Tab-separated table of C-alpha atoms in Angstrom:
chain	number	residue	atom	x	y	z
A	354	MET	CA	23.731	-24.175	-45.176
A	355	ILE	CA	19.951	-23.819	-45.604
A	356	ARG	CA	19.296	-25.687	-42.369
A	357	ARG	CA	21.781	-23.524	-40.469
A	358	PHE	CA	20.316	-20.346	-41.941
A	359	LEU	CA	16.756	-21.265	-41.034
A	360	ALA	CA	17.773	-22.231	-37.511
A	361	VAL	CA	19.367	-18.811	-37.016
A	362	ALA	CA	16.417	-16.994	-38.570
A	363	LEU	CA	13.822	-18.860	-36.542
A	364	THR	CA	15.792	-18.194	-33.361
A	365	VAL	CA	15.680	-14.516	-34.197
A	366	LEU	CA	11.934	-14.707	-34.822
A	367	ALA	CA	11.272	-16.546	-31.575
A	368	ALA	CA	13.055	-13.832	-29.636
A	369	GLY	CA	10.205	-11.401	-30.199
A	370	THR	CA	11.162	-7.985	-31.470
A	371	VAL	CA	13.621	-8.618	-34.275
A	372	THR	CA	16.988	-6.904	-34.242
A	373	VAL	CA	18.572	-7.673	-37.561
A	374	VAL	CA	22.199	-8.532	-36.890
A	375	LEU	CA	22.039	-11.292	-39.418
A	376	HIS	CA	24.151	-14.271	-40.288
A	377	ARG	CA	22.566	-14.530	-43.703
A	378	PRO	CA	23.751	-17.019	-46.271
A	379	GLU	CA	25.410	-15.564	-49.333
A	380	PRO	CA	22.428	-13.548	-50.551
A	381	ALA	CA	21.152	-13.317	-54.056
A	382	ALA	CA	22.210	-9.793	-54.974
A	383	ALA	CA	19.499	-7.239	-54.330
A	384	ASP	CA	19.814	-6.098	-57.947
A	385	HIS	CA	19.451	-9.738	-58.999
A	386	ARG	CA	18.487	-10.239	-62.632
A	387	GLY	CA	19.916	-13.747	-63.037
A	388	ASP	CA	18.323	-17.120	-63.506
A	389	ALA	CA	17.327	-17.912	-59.910
A	390	PRO	CA	13.881	-16.494	-59.060
A	391	ILE	CA	13.771	-13.748	-56.458
A	392	VAL	CA	11.950	-14.130	-53.145
A	393	ILE	CA	9.763	-11.155	-52.262
A	394	GLY	CA	8.722	-10.796	-48.632
A	395	HIS	CA	4.997	-10.115	-49.064
A	396	ARG	CA	4.242	-7.098	-46.878
A	397	GLY	CA	7.375	-8.185	-45.030
A	398	ALA	CA	7.018	-11.581	-43.391
A	399	SER	CA	3.291	-11.380	-42.761
A	400	ALA	CA	3.085	-15.042	-41.774
A	401	HIS	CA	5.056	-14.096	-38.645
A	402	ARG	CA	4.388	-10.395	-37.895
A	403	PRO	CA	1.613	-7.849	-38.520
A	404	GLU	CA	2.029	-6.778	-42.124
A	405	HIS	CA	3.655	-3.540	-43.263
A	406	THR	CA	5.520	-2.905	-40.031
A	407	LEU	CA	9.244	-2.629	-39.519
A	408	LEU	CA	8.905	-5.765	-37.388
A	409	SER	CA	7.548	-7.589	-40.440
A	410	TYR	CA	10.187	-6.222	-42.805
A	411	GLU	CA	12.965	-7.062	-40.335
A	412	ALA	CA	11.648	-10.612	-40.062
A	413	ALA	CA	11.569	-10.927	-43.851
A	414	ILE	CA	15.190	-9.846	-44.037
A	415	ALA	CA	16.134	-12.310	-41.285
A	416	LEU	CA	14.427	-15.087	-43.229
A	417	GLY	CA	16.316	-14.348	-46.445
A	418	ALA	CA	14.004	-12.276	-48.646
A	419	ASP	CA	15.707	-10.689	-51.648
A	420	TYR	CA	13.114	-7.907	-51.709
A	421	ILE	CA	10.617	-6.507	-49.217
A	422	GLU	CA	7.264	-5.210	-50.389
A	423	PRO	CA	5.667	-2.008	-49.067
A	424	ASP	CA	2.200	-1.095	-50.346
A	425	LEU	CA	2.171	2.702	-50.490
A	426	VAL	CA	-0.586	5.195	-49.683
A	427	SER	CA	-0.416	8.890	-48.845
A	428	THR	CA	-0.943	10.953	-45.721
A	429	LYS	CA	-2.765	14.282	-45.718
A	430	ASP	CA	0.589	16.054	-45.889
A	431	GLY	CA	1.817	14.023	-48.851
A	432	VAL	CA	4.097	11.509	-47.127
A	433	LEU	CA	4.091	7.938	-48.425
A	434	VAL	CA	3.457	5.294	-45.758
A	435	ALA	CA	3.232	1.514	-45.880
A	436	ARG	CA	-0.320	0.187	-45.536
A	437	HIS	CA	-2.193	-2.475	-47.472
A	438	GLU	CA	-5.066	-0.022	-47.913
A	439	ASN	CA	-5.654	3.650	-47.221
A	440	GLU	CA	-8.545	2.527	-44.980
A	441	ILE	CA	-6.817	1.564	-41.726
A	442	SER	CA	-9.471	0.332	-39.275
A	443	GLY	CA	-8.355	-3.291	-39.785
A	444	THR	CA	-4.613	-2.700	-39.525
A	445	THR	CA	-4.324	-0.132	-36.710
A	446	ASP	CA	-5.887	0.737	-33.353
A	447	VAL	CA	-7.451	3.915	-34.760
A	448	ALA	CA	-10.907	2.910	-33.469
A	449	ASP	CA	-9.518	3.084	-29.923
A	450	HIS	CA	-8.536	6.754	-30.322
A	451	PRO	CA	-11.498	8.958	-29.328
A	452	GLU	CA	-9.697	12.021	-30.651
A	453	PHE	CA	-10.108	10.634	-34.173
A	454	ALA	CA	-13.689	9.338	-33.853
A	455	ASP	CA	-15.109	12.129	-36.013
A	456	ARG	CA	-12.857	11.163	-38.927
A	457	ARG	CA	-14.670	7.911	-39.565
A	458	THR	CA	-16.399	8.344	-42.899
A	459	THR	CA	-17.515	6.628	-46.094
A	460	LYS	CA	-15.685	7.175	-49.373
A	461	THR	CA	-15.838	5.713	-52.850
A	462	ILE	CA	-12.562	3.955	-53.625
A	463	ASP	CA	-12.205	2.411	-57.084
A	464	GLY	CA	-15.951	2.594	-57.569
A	465	ARG	CA	-16.870	0.911	-54.261
A	466	PRO	CA	-18.108	2.477	-51.006
A	467	VAL	CA	-15.676	1.968	-48.127
A	468	THR	CA	-16.313	3.021	-44.530
A	469	GLY	CA	-13.612	3.653	-41.955
A	470	TRP	CA	-10.604	5.863	-41.317
A	471	PHE	CA	-8.338	6.871	-44.197
A	472	THR	CA	-4.649	7.771	-44.237
A	473	GLU	CA	-5.257	10.817	-46.412
A	474	ASP	CA	-7.288	12.375	-43.582
A	475	PHE	CA	-4.331	12.222	-41.156
A	476	THR	CA	-1.014	14.021	-41.071
A	477	LEU	CA	2.048	11.846	-40.640
A	478	ALA	CA	2.421	13.077	-37.050
A	479	GLU	CA	-1.135	11.943	-36.308
A	480	LEU	CA	-0.651	8.555	-37.963
A	481	LYS	CA	2.476	8.013	-35.881
A	482	THR	CA	0.315	8.077	-32.724
A	483	LEU	CA	-1.464	4.901	-33.938
A	484	ARG	CA	-0.204	1.363	-33.509
A	485	ALA	CA	-0.374	-1.526	-35.956
A	486	VAL	CA	-2.433	-4.665	-35.354
A	487	GLU	CA	-2.756	-8.025	-37.109
A	488	ARG	CA	-5.187	-7.684	-40.040
A	489	VAL	CA	-6.437	-11.314	-40.036
A	490	PRO	CA	-6.339	-12.417	-36.374
A	491	ASP	CA	-8.571	-15.446	-36.940
A	492	LEU	CA	-6.123	-16.814	-39.496
A	493	ARG	CA	-2.961	-15.735	-37.663
A	494	PRO	CA	-3.770	-15.542	-33.950
A	495	ASP	CA	-0.099	-15.818	-32.953
A	496	ASN	CA	0.632	-12.524	-34.708
A	497	THR	CA	-1.674	-10.695	-32.316
A	498	VAL	CA	1.020	-10.928	-29.636
A	499	PHE	CA	2.722	-8.114	-31.585
A	500	ASN	CA	-0.340	-5.848	-31.659
A	501	GLY	CA	0.547	-2.377	-30.493
A	502	LEU	CA	4.320	-2.839	-30.720
A	503	ALA	CA	4.894	-1.083	-34.042
A	504	ASP	CA	3.794	2.130	-35.694
A	505	ILE	CA	3.058	2.874	-39.349
A	506	PRO	CA	6.378	3.149	-41.200
A	507	THR	CA	7.087	5.713	-43.873
A	508	PHE	CA	8.452	4.601	-47.216
A	509	ALA	CA	11.689	6.360	-46.329
A	510	GLU	CA	12.011	4.256	-43.166
A	511	VAL	CA	11.471	1.061	-45.168
A	512	LEU	CA	14.098	2.161	-47.682
A	513	ARG	CA	16.638	2.888	-44.963
A	514	LEU	CA	16.083	-0.566	-43.477
A	515	ALA	CA	16.441	-2.234	-46.885
A	516	LYS	CA	19.634	-0.364	-47.719
A	517	GLU	CA	21.156	-1.087	-44.321
A	518	HIS	CA	20.717	-4.831	-44.789
A	519	GLY	CA	21.358	-5.224	-48.514
A	520	VAL	CA	17.916	-6.146	-49.803
A	521	GLY	CA	15.750	-4.545	-52.455
A	522	VAL	CA	12.320	-2.931	-52.298
A	523	TYR	CA	9.232	-3.761	-54.353
A	524	PRO	CA	6.741	-0.918	-53.722
A	525	GLU	CA	3.146	-0.988	-54.925
A	526	THR	CA	1.216	2.184	-55.656
A	527	LYS	CA	-2.241	1.641	-54.175
A	528	HIS	CA	-5.292	3.213	-55.823
A	529	PRO	CA	-3.310	5.677	-57.956
A	530	THR	CA	-6.377	6.984	-59.818
A	531	TYR	CA	-8.101	7.750	-56.517
A	532	PHE	CA	-5.079	9.488	-55.017
A	533	ASP	CA	-4.647	11.535	-58.192
A	534	SER	CA	-8.276	12.632	-57.886
A	535	ILE	CA	-7.683	14.132	-54.438
A	536	GLY	CA	-4.426	15.857	-55.309
A	537	LEU	CA	-2.111	13.368	-53.604
A	538	SER	CA	-0.399	11.692	-56.540
A	539	LEU	CA	1.811	8.796	-55.435
A	540	GLU	CA	4.313	8.610	-58.268
A	541	GLU	CA	6.193	11.880	-57.738
A	542	PRO	CA	6.952	11.332	-54.037
A	543	LEU	CA	7.775	7.689	-54.783
A	544	LEU	CA	10.453	8.609	-57.314
A	545	ALA	CA	11.697	11.517	-55.194
A	546	THR	CA	12.148	9.296	-52.135
A	547	LEU	CA	13.998	6.674	-54.174
A	548	ARG	CA	16.283	9.366	-55.625
A	549	GLU	CA	17.013	10.718	-52.144
A	550	HIS	CA	18.284	7.244	-51.227
A	551	GLY	CA	20.317	6.848	-54.413
A	552	TRP	CA	18.055	4.262	-56.015
A	553	ASP	CA	16.971	5.690	-59.339
A	554	GLY	CA	18.938	3.854	-62.044
A	555	ARG	CA	18.152	0.804	-64.120
A	556	ARG	CA	20.264	-1.409	-61.887
A	557	ALA	CA	18.810	-0.192	-58.588
A	558	PRO	CA	17.295	-3.011	-56.478
A	559	VAL	CA	13.750	-1.767	-57.056
A	560	PHE	CA	10.626	-2.984	-58.821
A	561	ILE	CA	7.602	-0.635	-58.956
A	562	GLN	CA	4.255	-2.386	-59.302
A	563	SER	CA	0.655	-1.360	-59.920
A	564	PHE	CA	-2.685	-2.962	-60.751
A	565	GLU	CA	-3.443	0.080	-62.892
A	566	THR	CA	-1.871	0.897	-66.252
A	567	ALA	CA	-1.897	4.683	-66.688
A	568	ASN	CA	0.481	5.381	-63.832
A	569	LEU	CA	2.928	2.748	-65.085
A	570	ARG	CA	2.855	4.321	-68.541
A	571	ASP	CA	3.499	7.695	-66.947
A	572	LEU	CA	6.315	6.267	-64.808
A	573	ARG	CA	7.934	4.767	-67.916
A	574	LYS	CA	8.527	8.324	-69.175
A	575	LYS	CA	10.113	9.394	-65.887
A	576	THR	CA	12.250	6.493	-64.675
A	577	ARG	CA	14.453	3.638	-65.842
A	578	LEU	CA	13.512	1.548	-62.802
A	579	PRO	CA	11.868	-1.785	-63.636
A	580	LEU	CA	8.060	-1.629	-63.723
A	581	ILE	CA	5.696	-4.525	-63.044
A	582	GLN	CA	2.122	-4.708	-64.280
A	583	LEU	CA	0.016	-6.519	-61.689
A	584	ILE	CA	-2.689	-8.776	-63.095
A	585	SER	CA	-5.457	-10.150	-60.922
A	586	ALA	CA	-7.348	-13.401	-61.397
A	587	SER	CA	-10.382	-11.464	-62.651
A	588	GLY	CA	-11.634	-7.974	-63.278
A	589	ALA	CA	-9.880	-5.050	-64.938
A	590	PRO	CA	-7.474	-2.201	-64.131
A	591	TYR	CA	-9.521	0.502	-62.413
A	592	ASP	CA	-8.071	3.329	-64.497
A	593	ARG	CA	-9.327	1.577	-67.626
A	594	VAL	CA	-12.733	0.960	-66.021
A	595	ALA	CA	-13.005	4.633	-65.064
A	596	ALA	CA	-12.139	5.635	-68.628
A	597	GLY	CA	-14.776	3.314	-70.099
A	598	ASP	CA	-12.112	1.129	-71.696
A	599	PRO	CA	-13.195	-2.536	-72.130
A	600	LEU	CA	-9.698	-3.934	-71.442
A	601	THR	CA	-9.713	-6.671	-68.795
A	602	TYR	CA	-7.002	-8.621	-67.028
A	603	ASP	CA	-8.024	-11.614	-69.143
A	604	GLY	CA	-7.192	-9.564	-72.218
A	605	MET	CA	-3.832	-8.544	-70.801
A	606	VAL	CA	-2.580	-12.140	-70.557
A	607	THR	CA	-3.216	-12.976	-74.213
A	608	ARG	CA	-0.150	-12.940	-76.435
A	609	GLU	CA	-1.268	-9.648	-77.957
A	610	GLY	CA	-2.014	-8.226	-74.516
A	611	LEU	CA	1.410	-9.223	-73.210
A	612	ARG	CA	3.104	-7.540	-76.160
A	613	GLU	CA	1.242	-4.344	-75.283
A	614	VAL	CA	2.265	-4.597	-71.625
A	615	ALA	CA	5.868	-4.991	-72.750
A	616	ARG	CA	5.700	-1.539	-74.351
A	617	TYR	CA	5.756	0.085	-70.894
A	618	ALA	CA	6.542	-2.598	-68.290
A	619	ASP	CA	9.413	-4.982	-67.611
A	620	GLY	CA	7.348	-7.770	-66.128
A	621	ILE	CA	4.021	-8.959	-64.820
A	622	GLY	CA	2.963	-9.875	-61.308
A	623	VAL	CA	0.142	-12.399	-61.529
A	624	ASP	CA	-2.155	-14.359	-59.269
A	625	THR	CA	-0.939	-17.965	-58.995
A	626	TRP	CA	-4.289	-18.990	-60.487
A	627	ARG	CA	-3.157	-17.469	-63.792
A	628	ILE	CA	-0.217	-19.872	-63.826
A	629	VAL	CA	-1.826	-23.007	-62.404
A	630	PRO	CA	-5.620	-22.699	-62.319
A	631	THR	CA	-7.860	-24.677	-60.009
A	632	GLY	CA	-11.063	-26.497	-60.809
A	633	PRO	CA	-14.452	-26.243	-59.047
A	634	ASP	CA	-13.195	-28.651	-56.381
A	635	GLY	CA	-10.193	-26.438	-55.595
A	636	ARG	CA	-7.717	-28.902	-57.061
A	637	LEU	CA	-5.057	-27.879	-59.553
A	638	LEU	CA	-5.517	-28.158	-63.289
A	639	GLU	CA	-2.780	-28.191	-65.921
A	640	PRO	CA	-0.497	-25.136	-65.966
A	641	THR	CA	-1.270	-22.431	-68.509
A	642	THR	CA	1.178	-21.146	-71.113
A	643	LEU	CA	1.408	-17.734	-69.420
A	644	VAL	CA	5.004	-18.038	-68.199
A	645	ARG	CA	6.223	-19.095	-71.646
A	646	ASP	CA	4.119	-16.463	-73.420
A	647	ALA	CA	5.327	-13.675	-71.123
A	648	HIS	CA	8.953	-14.688	-71.533
A	649	ARG	CA	8.507	-14.614	-75.305
A	650	ALA	CA	7.316	-11.026	-74.900
A	651	ARG	CA	10.491	-10.383	-72.845
A	652	LEU	CA	8.541	-9.903	-69.634
A	653	LYS	CA	9.566	-11.272	-66.266
A	654	VAL	CA	6.918	-13.256	-64.376
A	655	HIS	CA	6.459	-12.862	-60.626
A	656	THR	CA	3.561	-14.569	-58.875
A	657	TRP	CA	1.543	-13.838	-55.739
A	658	THR	CA	0.851	-14.846	-53.113
A	659	VAL	CA	2.207	-18.066	-51.601
A	660	ARG	CA	0.815	-18.470	-48.097
A	661	ASN	CA	1.389	-21.193	-45.526
A	662	GLU	CA	-2.124	-21.852	-44.266
A	663	ASN	CA	-4.298	-24.693	-45.562
A	664	SER	CA	-7.122	-22.288	-46.352
A	665	GLN	CA	-4.774	-20.302	-48.602
A	666	LEU	CA	-3.352	-23.294	-50.486
A	667	PRO	CA	-4.736	-25.373	-53.350
A	668	VAL	CA	-6.580	-28.432	-52.056
A	669	ASP	CA	-3.763	-30.627	-53.395
A	670	PHE	CA	-1.331	-29.169	-50.834
A	671	ARG	CA	-3.476	-29.075	-47.688
A	672	LEU	CA	-2.503	-31.278	-44.750
A	673	GLY	CA	-4.185	-32.546	-41.600
A	674	ASP	CA	-7.701	-33.388	-40.475
A	675	PRO	CA	-10.292	-31.142	-42.130
A	676	ALA	CA	-12.640	-31.754	-39.207
A	677	ASN	CA	-10.240	-30.103	-36.766
A	678	PRO	CA	-11.198	-26.481	-35.967
A	679	ALA	CA	-7.572	-25.409	-36.539
A	680	TYR	CA	-7.359	-27.010	-39.989
A	681	GLY	CA	-7.817	-23.796	-41.966
A	682	ARG	CA	-4.964	-21.959	-40.267
A	683	ALA	CA	-2.632	-24.954	-39.953
A	684	THR	CA	0.451	-25.023	-42.174
A	685	GLY	CA	-0.036	-27.151	-45.262
A	686	ASP	CA	2.460	-28.451	-47.787
A	687	VAL	CA	3.584	-24.968	-48.791
A	688	MET	CA	6.986	-26.434	-49.677
A	689	GLY	CA	5.429	-28.703	-52.307
A	690	TRP	CA	3.404	-25.833	-53.752
A	691	LEU	CA	6.502	-23.640	-53.987
A	692	GLU	CA	8.470	-26.418	-55.660
A	693	LYS	CA	5.768	-26.848	-58.288
A	694	LEU	CA	5.720	-23.112	-59.007
A	695	TYR	CA	9.501	-22.781	-59.175
A	696	ARG	CA	9.762	-25.652	-61.654
A	697	LEU	CA	7.489	-23.735	-64.050
A	698	GLY	CA	10.227	-21.184	-64.704
A	699	LEU	CA	9.043	-18.207	-62.678
A	700	ASP	CA	11.288	-15.194	-62.113
A	701	GLY	CA	10.017	-14.424	-58.625
A	702	VAL	CA	7.581	-15.391	-55.872
A	703	PHE	CA	5.746	-13.258	-53.343
A	704	ALA	CA	5.609	-15.209	-50.085
A	705	ASP	CA	4.160	-14.492	-46.649
A	706	ASP	CA	6.941	-16.702	-45.281
A	707	PRO	CA	10.068	-15.780	-47.246
A	708	GLY	CA	12.187	-18.203	-45.216
A	709	VAL	CA	10.318	-21.195	-46.612
A	710	ALA	CA	10.328	-19.696	-50.113
A	711	ARG	CA	14.080	-19.151	-49.910
A	712	ALA	CA	14.826	-22.614	-48.552
A	713	VAL	CA	12.762	-24.359	-51.234
A	714	ARG	CA	14.302	-22.243	-53.990
A	715	ASP	CA	17.822	-22.988	-52.840
A	716	ARG	CA	17.072	-26.693	-52.627
A	717	VAL	CA	15.194	-27.051	-55.906
A	718	LEU	CA	17.145	-24.746	-58.214
């Protein structure tokens, strides 16, 4: 079944623009809360298509993702759109539009200066005149063949696609403190859009995630939808930094920290390094107790991000000749890495290639 499914999915991918008339295997239910870990299409299927485009989300669905992940930022007129960052020079052709040249500027985002073009300086109608491009063309040169073929999707468009094909959504609120500061709060339009599509109950196929804490605490008062506290490999939630609070991500993964997270969130989304750290040589060390500790606090554990390329994998799972110029972008033993992670009892995996993540899950578990 897995082999047949992948053959169909890869045929669809090879055809170019994906039209999702799928022969999917029996899918894990989009509102899945069972024992098998969920597969989250990271920014869609960003191993195969420019991220955060309908092309990428369609490919993720074709490859068997249980959930698709839109990172959400706001337009000038308060519409949520899917972009990895609100600065869009690396993910669109905005620099090729002379009519927008005067909008290039420098802003302070989460305490750091950032120069470029920002979604909050464009209306939705203006953003729709831009076209998406591959964000990391050196790593994924094949994806550049899709440059210019897709626009910036709204959150509503992503929701409609997900509902049509029976998968869930896993939106991330990007830079919520910053967007609050400019009067474009993300949480209210996020919940309103979900309600408009009938996804606002505890069993809706939705997880809402954030690297910050204050907006999740606020969301807990307003929604029964599952909330996920994102935890990076280092640093601290920006809202806590801005408030002068000493809390760090390291503190959040202690047993006491996890119990506090469980007061407002239903799970954690953590860097794989938090689960299986690497040493100075890039090779894996012994797994931590984080999965067990989080489960004891009644928190789900989702991990990010599993990528195919050698340069994105632990040294233990890289394949090929390191002297070859293509070594860094060549596909390593991502299957072995996924198998190791799944066997540690995770509840979900973010993957750039959800087809591989699905196939390994269905074989291993």
